[in-house]
CSV table of C-alpha atoms in Angstrom, one decimal:
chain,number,residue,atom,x,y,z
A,1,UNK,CA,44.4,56.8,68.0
A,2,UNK,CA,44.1,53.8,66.0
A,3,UNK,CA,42.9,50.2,66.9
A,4,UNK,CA,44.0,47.3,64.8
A,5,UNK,CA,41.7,43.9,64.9
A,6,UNK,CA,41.2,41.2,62.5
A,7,UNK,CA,37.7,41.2,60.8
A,8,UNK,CA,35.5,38.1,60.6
A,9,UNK,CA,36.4,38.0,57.1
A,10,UNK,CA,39.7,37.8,57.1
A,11,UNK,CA,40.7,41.3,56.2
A,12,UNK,CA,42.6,43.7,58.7
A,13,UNK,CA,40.7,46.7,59.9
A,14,UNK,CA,41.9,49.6,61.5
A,15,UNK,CA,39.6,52.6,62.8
A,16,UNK,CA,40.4,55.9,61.2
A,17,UNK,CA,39.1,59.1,61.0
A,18,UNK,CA,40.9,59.9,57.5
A,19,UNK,CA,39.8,58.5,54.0
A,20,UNK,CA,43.3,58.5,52.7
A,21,UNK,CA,45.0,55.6,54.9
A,22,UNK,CA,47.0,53.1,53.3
A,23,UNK,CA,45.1,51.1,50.3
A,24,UNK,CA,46.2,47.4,52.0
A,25,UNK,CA,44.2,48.2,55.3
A,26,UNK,CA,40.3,47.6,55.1
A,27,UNK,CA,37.9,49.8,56.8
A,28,UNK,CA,34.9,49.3,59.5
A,29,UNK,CA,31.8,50.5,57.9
A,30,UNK,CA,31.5,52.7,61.3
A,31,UNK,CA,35.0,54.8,60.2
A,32,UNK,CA,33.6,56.7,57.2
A,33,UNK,CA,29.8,57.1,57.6
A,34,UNK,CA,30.1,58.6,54.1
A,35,UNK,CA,32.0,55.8,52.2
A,36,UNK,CA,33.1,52.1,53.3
A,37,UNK,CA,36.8,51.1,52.5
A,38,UNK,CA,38.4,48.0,52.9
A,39,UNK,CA,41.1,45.6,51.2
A,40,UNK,CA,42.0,41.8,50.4
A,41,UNK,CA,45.1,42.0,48.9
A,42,UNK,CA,47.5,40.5,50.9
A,43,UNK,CA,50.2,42.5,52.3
A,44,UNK,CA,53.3,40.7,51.1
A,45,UNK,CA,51.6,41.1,46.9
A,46,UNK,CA,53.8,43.5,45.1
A,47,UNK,CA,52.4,46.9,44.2
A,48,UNK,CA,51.4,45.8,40.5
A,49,UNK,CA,52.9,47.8,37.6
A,50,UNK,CA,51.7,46.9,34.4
A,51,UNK,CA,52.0,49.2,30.6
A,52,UNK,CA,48.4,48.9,30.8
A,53,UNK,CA,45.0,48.2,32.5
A,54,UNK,CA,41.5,46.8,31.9
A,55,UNK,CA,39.1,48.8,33.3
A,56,UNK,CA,35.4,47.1,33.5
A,57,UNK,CA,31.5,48.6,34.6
A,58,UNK,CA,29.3,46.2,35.3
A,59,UNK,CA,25.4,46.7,37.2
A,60,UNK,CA,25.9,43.2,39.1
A,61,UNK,CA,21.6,43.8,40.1
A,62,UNK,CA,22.9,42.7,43.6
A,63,UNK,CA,23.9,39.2,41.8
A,64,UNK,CA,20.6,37.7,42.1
A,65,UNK,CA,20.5,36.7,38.2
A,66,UNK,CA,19.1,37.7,35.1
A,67,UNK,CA,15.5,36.4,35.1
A,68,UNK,CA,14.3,40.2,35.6
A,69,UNK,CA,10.8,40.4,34.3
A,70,UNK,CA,10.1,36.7,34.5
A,71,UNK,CA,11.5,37.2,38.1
A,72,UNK,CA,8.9,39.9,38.9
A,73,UNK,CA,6.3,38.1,37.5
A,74,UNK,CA,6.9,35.1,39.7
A,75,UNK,CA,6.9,37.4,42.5
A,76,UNK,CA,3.5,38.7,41.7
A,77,UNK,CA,1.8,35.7,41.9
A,78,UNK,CA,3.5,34.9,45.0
A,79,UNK,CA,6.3,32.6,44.3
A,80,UNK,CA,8.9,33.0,46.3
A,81,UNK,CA,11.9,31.2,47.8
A,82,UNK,CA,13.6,33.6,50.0
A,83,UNK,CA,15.3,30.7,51.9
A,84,UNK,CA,17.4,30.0,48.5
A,85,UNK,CA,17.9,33.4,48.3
A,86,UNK,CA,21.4,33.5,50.2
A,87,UNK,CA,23.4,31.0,48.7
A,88,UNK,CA,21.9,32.2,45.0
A,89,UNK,CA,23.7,34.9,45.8
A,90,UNK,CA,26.9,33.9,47.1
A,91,UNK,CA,27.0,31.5,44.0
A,92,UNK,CA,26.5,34.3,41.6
A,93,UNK,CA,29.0,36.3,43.7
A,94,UNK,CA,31.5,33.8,42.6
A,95,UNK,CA,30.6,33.2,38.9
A,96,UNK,CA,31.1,36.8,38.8
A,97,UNK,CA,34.7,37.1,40.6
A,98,UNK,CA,35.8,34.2,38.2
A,99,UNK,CA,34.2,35.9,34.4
A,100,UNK,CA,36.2,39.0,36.1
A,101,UNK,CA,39.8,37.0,36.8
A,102,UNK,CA,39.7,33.7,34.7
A,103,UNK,CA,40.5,35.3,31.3
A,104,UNK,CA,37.4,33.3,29.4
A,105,UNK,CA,35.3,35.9,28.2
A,106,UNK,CA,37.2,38.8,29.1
A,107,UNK,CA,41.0,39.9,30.0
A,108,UNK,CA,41.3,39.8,33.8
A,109,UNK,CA,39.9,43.0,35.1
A,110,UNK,CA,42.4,45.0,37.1
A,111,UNK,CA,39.5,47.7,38.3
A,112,UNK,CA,35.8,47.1,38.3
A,113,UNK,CA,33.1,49.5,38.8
A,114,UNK,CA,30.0,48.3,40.7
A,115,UNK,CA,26.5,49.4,40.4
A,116,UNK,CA,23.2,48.1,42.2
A,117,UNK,CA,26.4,46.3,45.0
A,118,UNK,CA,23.9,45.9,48.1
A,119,UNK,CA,24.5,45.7,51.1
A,120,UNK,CA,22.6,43.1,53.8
A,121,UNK,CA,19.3,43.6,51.9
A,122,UNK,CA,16.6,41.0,52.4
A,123,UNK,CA,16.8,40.9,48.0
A,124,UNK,CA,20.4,39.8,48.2
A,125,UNK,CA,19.8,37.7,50.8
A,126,UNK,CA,22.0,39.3,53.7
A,127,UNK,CA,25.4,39.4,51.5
A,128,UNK,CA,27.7,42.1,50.7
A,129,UNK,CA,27.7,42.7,47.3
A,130,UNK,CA,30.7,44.0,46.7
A,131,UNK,CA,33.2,43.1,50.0
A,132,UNK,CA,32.3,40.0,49.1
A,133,UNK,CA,33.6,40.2,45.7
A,134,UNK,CA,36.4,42.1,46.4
A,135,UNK,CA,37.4,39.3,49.2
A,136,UNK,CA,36.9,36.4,46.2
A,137,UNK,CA,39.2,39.0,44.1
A,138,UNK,CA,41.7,39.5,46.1
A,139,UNK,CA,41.3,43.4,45.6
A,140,UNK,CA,41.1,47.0,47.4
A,141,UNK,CA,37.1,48.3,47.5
A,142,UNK,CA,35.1,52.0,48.0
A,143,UNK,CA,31.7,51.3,48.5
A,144,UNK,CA,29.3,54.7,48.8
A,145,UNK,CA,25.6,53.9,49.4
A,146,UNK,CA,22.6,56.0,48.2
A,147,UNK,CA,21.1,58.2,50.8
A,148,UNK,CA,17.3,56.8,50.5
A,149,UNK,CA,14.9,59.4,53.1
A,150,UNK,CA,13.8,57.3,55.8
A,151,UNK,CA,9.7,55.3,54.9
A,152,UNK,CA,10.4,56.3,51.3
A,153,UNK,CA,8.6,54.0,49.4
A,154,UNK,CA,8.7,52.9,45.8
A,155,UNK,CA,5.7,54.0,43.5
A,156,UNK,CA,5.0,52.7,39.8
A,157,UNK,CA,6.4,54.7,37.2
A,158,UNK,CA,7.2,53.5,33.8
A,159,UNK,CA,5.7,50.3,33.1
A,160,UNK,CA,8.7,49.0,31.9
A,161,UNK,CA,10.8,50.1,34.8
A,162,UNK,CA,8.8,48.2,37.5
A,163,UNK,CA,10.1,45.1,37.4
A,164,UNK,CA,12.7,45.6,39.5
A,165,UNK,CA,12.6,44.0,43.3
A,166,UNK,CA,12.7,46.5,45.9
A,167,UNK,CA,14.5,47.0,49.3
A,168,UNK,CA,11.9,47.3,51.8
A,169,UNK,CA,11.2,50.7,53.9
A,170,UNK,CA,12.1,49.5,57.0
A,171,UNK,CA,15.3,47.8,55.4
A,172,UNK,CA,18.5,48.4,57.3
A,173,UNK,CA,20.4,47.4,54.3
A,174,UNK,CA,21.0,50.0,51.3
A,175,UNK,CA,22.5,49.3,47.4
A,176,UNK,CA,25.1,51.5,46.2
A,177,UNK,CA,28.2,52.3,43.5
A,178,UNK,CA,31.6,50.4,44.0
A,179,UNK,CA,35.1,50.3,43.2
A,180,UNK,CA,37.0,47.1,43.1
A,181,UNK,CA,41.1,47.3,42.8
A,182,UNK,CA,43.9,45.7,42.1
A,183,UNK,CA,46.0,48.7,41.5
A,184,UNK,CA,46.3,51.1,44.8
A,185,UNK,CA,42.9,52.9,45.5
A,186,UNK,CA,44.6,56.0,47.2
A,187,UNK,CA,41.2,58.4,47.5
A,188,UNK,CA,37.4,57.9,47.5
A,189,UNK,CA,34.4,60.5,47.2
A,190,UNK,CA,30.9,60.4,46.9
A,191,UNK,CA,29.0,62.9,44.4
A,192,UNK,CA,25.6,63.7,45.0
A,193,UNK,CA,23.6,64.1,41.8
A,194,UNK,CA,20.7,66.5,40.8
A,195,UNK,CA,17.3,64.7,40.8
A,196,UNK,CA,13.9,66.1,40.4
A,197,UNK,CA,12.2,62.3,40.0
A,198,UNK,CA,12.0,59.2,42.6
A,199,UNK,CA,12.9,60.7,46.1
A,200,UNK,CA,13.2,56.3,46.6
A,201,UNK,CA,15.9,56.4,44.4
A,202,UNK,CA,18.4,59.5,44.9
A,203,UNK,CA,21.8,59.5,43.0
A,204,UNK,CA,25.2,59.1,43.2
A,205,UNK,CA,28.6,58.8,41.8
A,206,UNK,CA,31.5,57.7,43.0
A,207,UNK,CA,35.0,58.9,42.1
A,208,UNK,CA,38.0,57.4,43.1
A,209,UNK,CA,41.7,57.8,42.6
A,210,UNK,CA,44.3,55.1,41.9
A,211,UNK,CA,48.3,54.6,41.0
A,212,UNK,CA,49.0,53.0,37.7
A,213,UNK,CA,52.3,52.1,38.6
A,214,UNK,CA,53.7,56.3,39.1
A,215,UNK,CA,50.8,57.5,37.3
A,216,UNK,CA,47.3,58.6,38.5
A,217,UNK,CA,44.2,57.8,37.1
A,218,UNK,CA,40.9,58.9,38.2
A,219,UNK,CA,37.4,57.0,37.8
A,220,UNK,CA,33.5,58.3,38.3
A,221,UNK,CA,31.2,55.5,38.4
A,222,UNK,CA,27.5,56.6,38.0
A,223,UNK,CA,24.3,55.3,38.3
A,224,UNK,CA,22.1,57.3,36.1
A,225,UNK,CA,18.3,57.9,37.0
A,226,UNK,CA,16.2,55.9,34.3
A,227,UNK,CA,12.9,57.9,35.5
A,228,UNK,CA,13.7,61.1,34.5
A,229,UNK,CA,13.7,62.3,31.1
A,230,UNK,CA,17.0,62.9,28.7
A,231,UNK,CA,17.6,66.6,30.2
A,232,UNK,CA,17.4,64.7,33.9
A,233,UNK,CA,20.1,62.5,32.7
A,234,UNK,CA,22.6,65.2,31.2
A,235,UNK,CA,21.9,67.0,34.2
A,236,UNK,CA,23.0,64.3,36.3
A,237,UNK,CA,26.2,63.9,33.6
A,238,UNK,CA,27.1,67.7,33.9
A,239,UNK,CA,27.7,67.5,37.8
A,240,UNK,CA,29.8,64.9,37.4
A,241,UNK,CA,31.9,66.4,34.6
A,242,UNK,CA,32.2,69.4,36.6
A,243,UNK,CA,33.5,67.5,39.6
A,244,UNK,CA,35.8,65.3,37.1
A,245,UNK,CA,37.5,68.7,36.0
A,246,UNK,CA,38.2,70.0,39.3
A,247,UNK,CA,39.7,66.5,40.7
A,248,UNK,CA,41.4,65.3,37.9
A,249,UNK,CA,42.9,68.6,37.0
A,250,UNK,CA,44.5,67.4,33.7
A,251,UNK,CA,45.6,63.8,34.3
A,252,UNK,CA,43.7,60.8,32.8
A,253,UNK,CA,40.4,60.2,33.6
A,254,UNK,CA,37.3,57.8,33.3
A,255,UNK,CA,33.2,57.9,33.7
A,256,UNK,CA,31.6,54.3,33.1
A,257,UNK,CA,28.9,53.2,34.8
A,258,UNK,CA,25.0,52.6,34.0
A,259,UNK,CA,24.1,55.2,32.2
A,260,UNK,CA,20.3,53.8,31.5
A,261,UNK,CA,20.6,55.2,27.8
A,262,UNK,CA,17.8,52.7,27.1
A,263,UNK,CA,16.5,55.3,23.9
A,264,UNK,CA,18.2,56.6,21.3
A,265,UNK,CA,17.9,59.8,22.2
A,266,UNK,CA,19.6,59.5,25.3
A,267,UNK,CA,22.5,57.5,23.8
A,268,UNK,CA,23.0,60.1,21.0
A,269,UNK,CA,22.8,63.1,23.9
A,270,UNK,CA,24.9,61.7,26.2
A,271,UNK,CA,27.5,60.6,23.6
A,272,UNK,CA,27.5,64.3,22.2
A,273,UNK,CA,27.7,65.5,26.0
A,274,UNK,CA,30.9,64.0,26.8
A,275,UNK,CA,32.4,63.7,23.6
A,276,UNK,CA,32.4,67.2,23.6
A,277,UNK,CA,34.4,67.8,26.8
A,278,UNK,CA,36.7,65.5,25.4
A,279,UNK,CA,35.9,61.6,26.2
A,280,UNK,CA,35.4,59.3,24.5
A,281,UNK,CA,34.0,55.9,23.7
A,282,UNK,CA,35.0,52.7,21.4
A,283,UNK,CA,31.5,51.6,22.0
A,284,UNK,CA,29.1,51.8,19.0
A,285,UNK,CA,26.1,53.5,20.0
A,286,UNK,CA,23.5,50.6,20.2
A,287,UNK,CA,25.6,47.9,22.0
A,288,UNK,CA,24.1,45.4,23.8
A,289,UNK,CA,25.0,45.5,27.5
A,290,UNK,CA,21.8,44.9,29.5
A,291,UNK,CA,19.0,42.5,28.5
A,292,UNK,CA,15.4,41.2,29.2
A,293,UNK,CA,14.5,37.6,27.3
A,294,UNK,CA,15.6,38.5,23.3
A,295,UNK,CA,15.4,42.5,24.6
A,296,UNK,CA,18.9,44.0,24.4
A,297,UNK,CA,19.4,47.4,24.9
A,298,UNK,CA,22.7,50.1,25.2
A,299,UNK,CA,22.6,50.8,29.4
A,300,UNK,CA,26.2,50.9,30.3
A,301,UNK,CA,29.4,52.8,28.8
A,302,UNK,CA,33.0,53.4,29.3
A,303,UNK,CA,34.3,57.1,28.2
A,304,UNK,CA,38.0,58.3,28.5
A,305,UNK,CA,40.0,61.3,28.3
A,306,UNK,CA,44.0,60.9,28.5
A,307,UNK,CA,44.0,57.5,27.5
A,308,UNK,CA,44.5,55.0,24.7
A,309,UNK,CA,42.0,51.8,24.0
A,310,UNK,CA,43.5,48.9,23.0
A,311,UNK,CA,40.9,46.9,23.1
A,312,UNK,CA,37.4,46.4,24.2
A,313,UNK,CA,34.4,43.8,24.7
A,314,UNK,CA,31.3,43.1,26.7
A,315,UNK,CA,31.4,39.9,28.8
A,316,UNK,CA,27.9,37.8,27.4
A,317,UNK,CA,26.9,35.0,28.5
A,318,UNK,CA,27.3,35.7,32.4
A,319,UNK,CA,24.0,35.3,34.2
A,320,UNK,CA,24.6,37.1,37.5
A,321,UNK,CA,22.7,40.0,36.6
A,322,UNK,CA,20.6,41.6,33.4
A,323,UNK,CA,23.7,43.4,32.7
A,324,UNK,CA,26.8,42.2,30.8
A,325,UNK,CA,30.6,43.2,31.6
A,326,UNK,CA,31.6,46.1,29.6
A,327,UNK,CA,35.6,46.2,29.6
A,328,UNK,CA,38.2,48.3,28.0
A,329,UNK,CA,41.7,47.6,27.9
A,330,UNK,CA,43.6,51.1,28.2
A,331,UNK,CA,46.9,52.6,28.1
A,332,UNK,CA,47.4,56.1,29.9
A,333,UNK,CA,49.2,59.2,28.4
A,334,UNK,CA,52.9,59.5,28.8
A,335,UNK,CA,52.7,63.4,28.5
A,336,UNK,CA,53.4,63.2,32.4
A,337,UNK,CA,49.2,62.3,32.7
A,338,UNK,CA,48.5,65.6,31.6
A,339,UNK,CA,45.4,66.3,28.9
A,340,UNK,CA,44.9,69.9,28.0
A,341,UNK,CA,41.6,71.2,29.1
């Protein structure tokens, strides 16, 4: 049985015990323990159709800014305003639905992939990263959180890595992997990734299935582990090819997220990885998607299989987060969405 209600936010929720429901009705958090679904797209909006899409990644670092290090250092010698901390936020959550609709530095985005999207943490000040956003959008969301063991605490690892502010213990809140919509979002699932560093930090994937007018495109957005070494990371890329093969079974597919390729090495692996199960990438190895002061470094990526780039860009100059928008304007294969394996 199903109960209808209006949610506080405006969005209609219905409680379900499938994932599959129809993309215009928004989920309670308590319907899928596994993934949260929910929509702002007005019901009387047309099912878009559109020749082609922009498809965007983009580690929002629960839109608290881009001061990381300077942030961190702050916070070490005890300056804090946690009081400012909510509307920062919601601001930043707004600078971020306009860079992603207005058309300035990028095309309108017609799906975005989330990373760091917290929910109710005391670091992003009680919002909801990315219901938020998708309610200043106007879009469908999947929301999957990471599965953090209960009094897991942070410990130092790379220097360089422990900047970062950190969701308490004790937190009821968690950060997660997103999917924001315009275009039907007809099925969600969470992927659990191998790990053998930072129990604090498991990993995840999300992969999602959406209508491109009659055509189906499937997504898997990742946030890779930074801690572990390059063989960690292809690890982690493996499981997710492996699951992309079985779900996608030939139609058109994409894996973007942050894929923390902050060396070389790890760009030139991962590149050679997944270019050699048949993806691929119009970003240069080297481009500058995340940075720290005049630091810029090559963290987040867009591959395809089954589709043609059009064009491509990262969104600069946006300072919700230490990442940049990366976006790629695609067109999918006519071959009836099939790519041979």
């Amino acid at each position: 049985m199903r109960r209808r209600r209006l949610c506080n936010d405006g969005a209609t929720c219905v409680k379900v015990t499938t994932l599959t429901a129809h993309p215009s009705i928004a989920f309670e958090r308590d319907a899928q323990p596994d993934i949260e679904r929910g929509s702002f797209v007005p019901p009387d909006v047309p099912t878009p159709s559109p020749s082609s899409i922009v498809v965007t990644t983009f580690n929002i670092r629960y839109a608290v800014g881009s001061f990381l290090i300077t942030g961190s250092l702050f916070r070490r010698i005890g300056i804090r305003r946690p009081a400012r901390r909510p509307q920062l936020v919601a601001r930043n959550i707004s600078k971020a639905a306009r860079a992603l609709s207005d058309g300035e530095r990028m095309p309108p985005a017609d799906i975005v992939a989330l990373q760091e999207a917290d929910r109710e943490t005391v670091r992003a000040g009680g919002r909801h990263v990315a219901r938020e956003l998708a309610r200043e959008l106007r879009m469908h969301y999947a929301r999957a959180a990471m599965r953090v063991p209960a009094g897991e605490e942070q410990k130092s690892k790379q220097w360089y890595l422990d900047f970062e502010e950190l969701i308490g213990a004790d937190e009821a809140g968690d950060t997660g992997v997103a999917f924001l919509s315009r275009v039907p979002l007809i099925d969600a699932e969470r992927l659990e990734l191998p790990w053998s560093e930072c129990a604090w930090r498991p990993r995840l994937a999300l992969g999602a299935k959406f209508m491109v007018g009659e055509r189906t495109l499937h997504l898997f957005n990742a946030h890779i582990d930074p801690h572990t070494g390059t063989e960690g990371q292809l690890a982690q890329h493996e499981a997710i090819l492996t699951r992309a093969g079985e779900l996608s079974a030939g139609e058109p597919s994409v894996l973007l997220g942050d894929y923390n390729t902050l060396r070389s090495e790890s760009r030139t692996a991962t590149r050679r990885l997944l270019e050699s199960h048949g993806y691929t990438s119009p970003l240069p190895n080297g481009t500058g998607t995340w940075r720290a002061g005049l630091l810029r470094l090559h963290a987040d990526w867009i591959f395809m299989r089954g589709a043609r780039v059009k064009r491509w860009g990262v969104a600069r100059g946006l300072s919700v987060s230490d990442h940049w928008p990366v976006w790629v304007e695609i067109e999918l294969d006519e071959r009836n969405d099939k790519v041979e394996s």
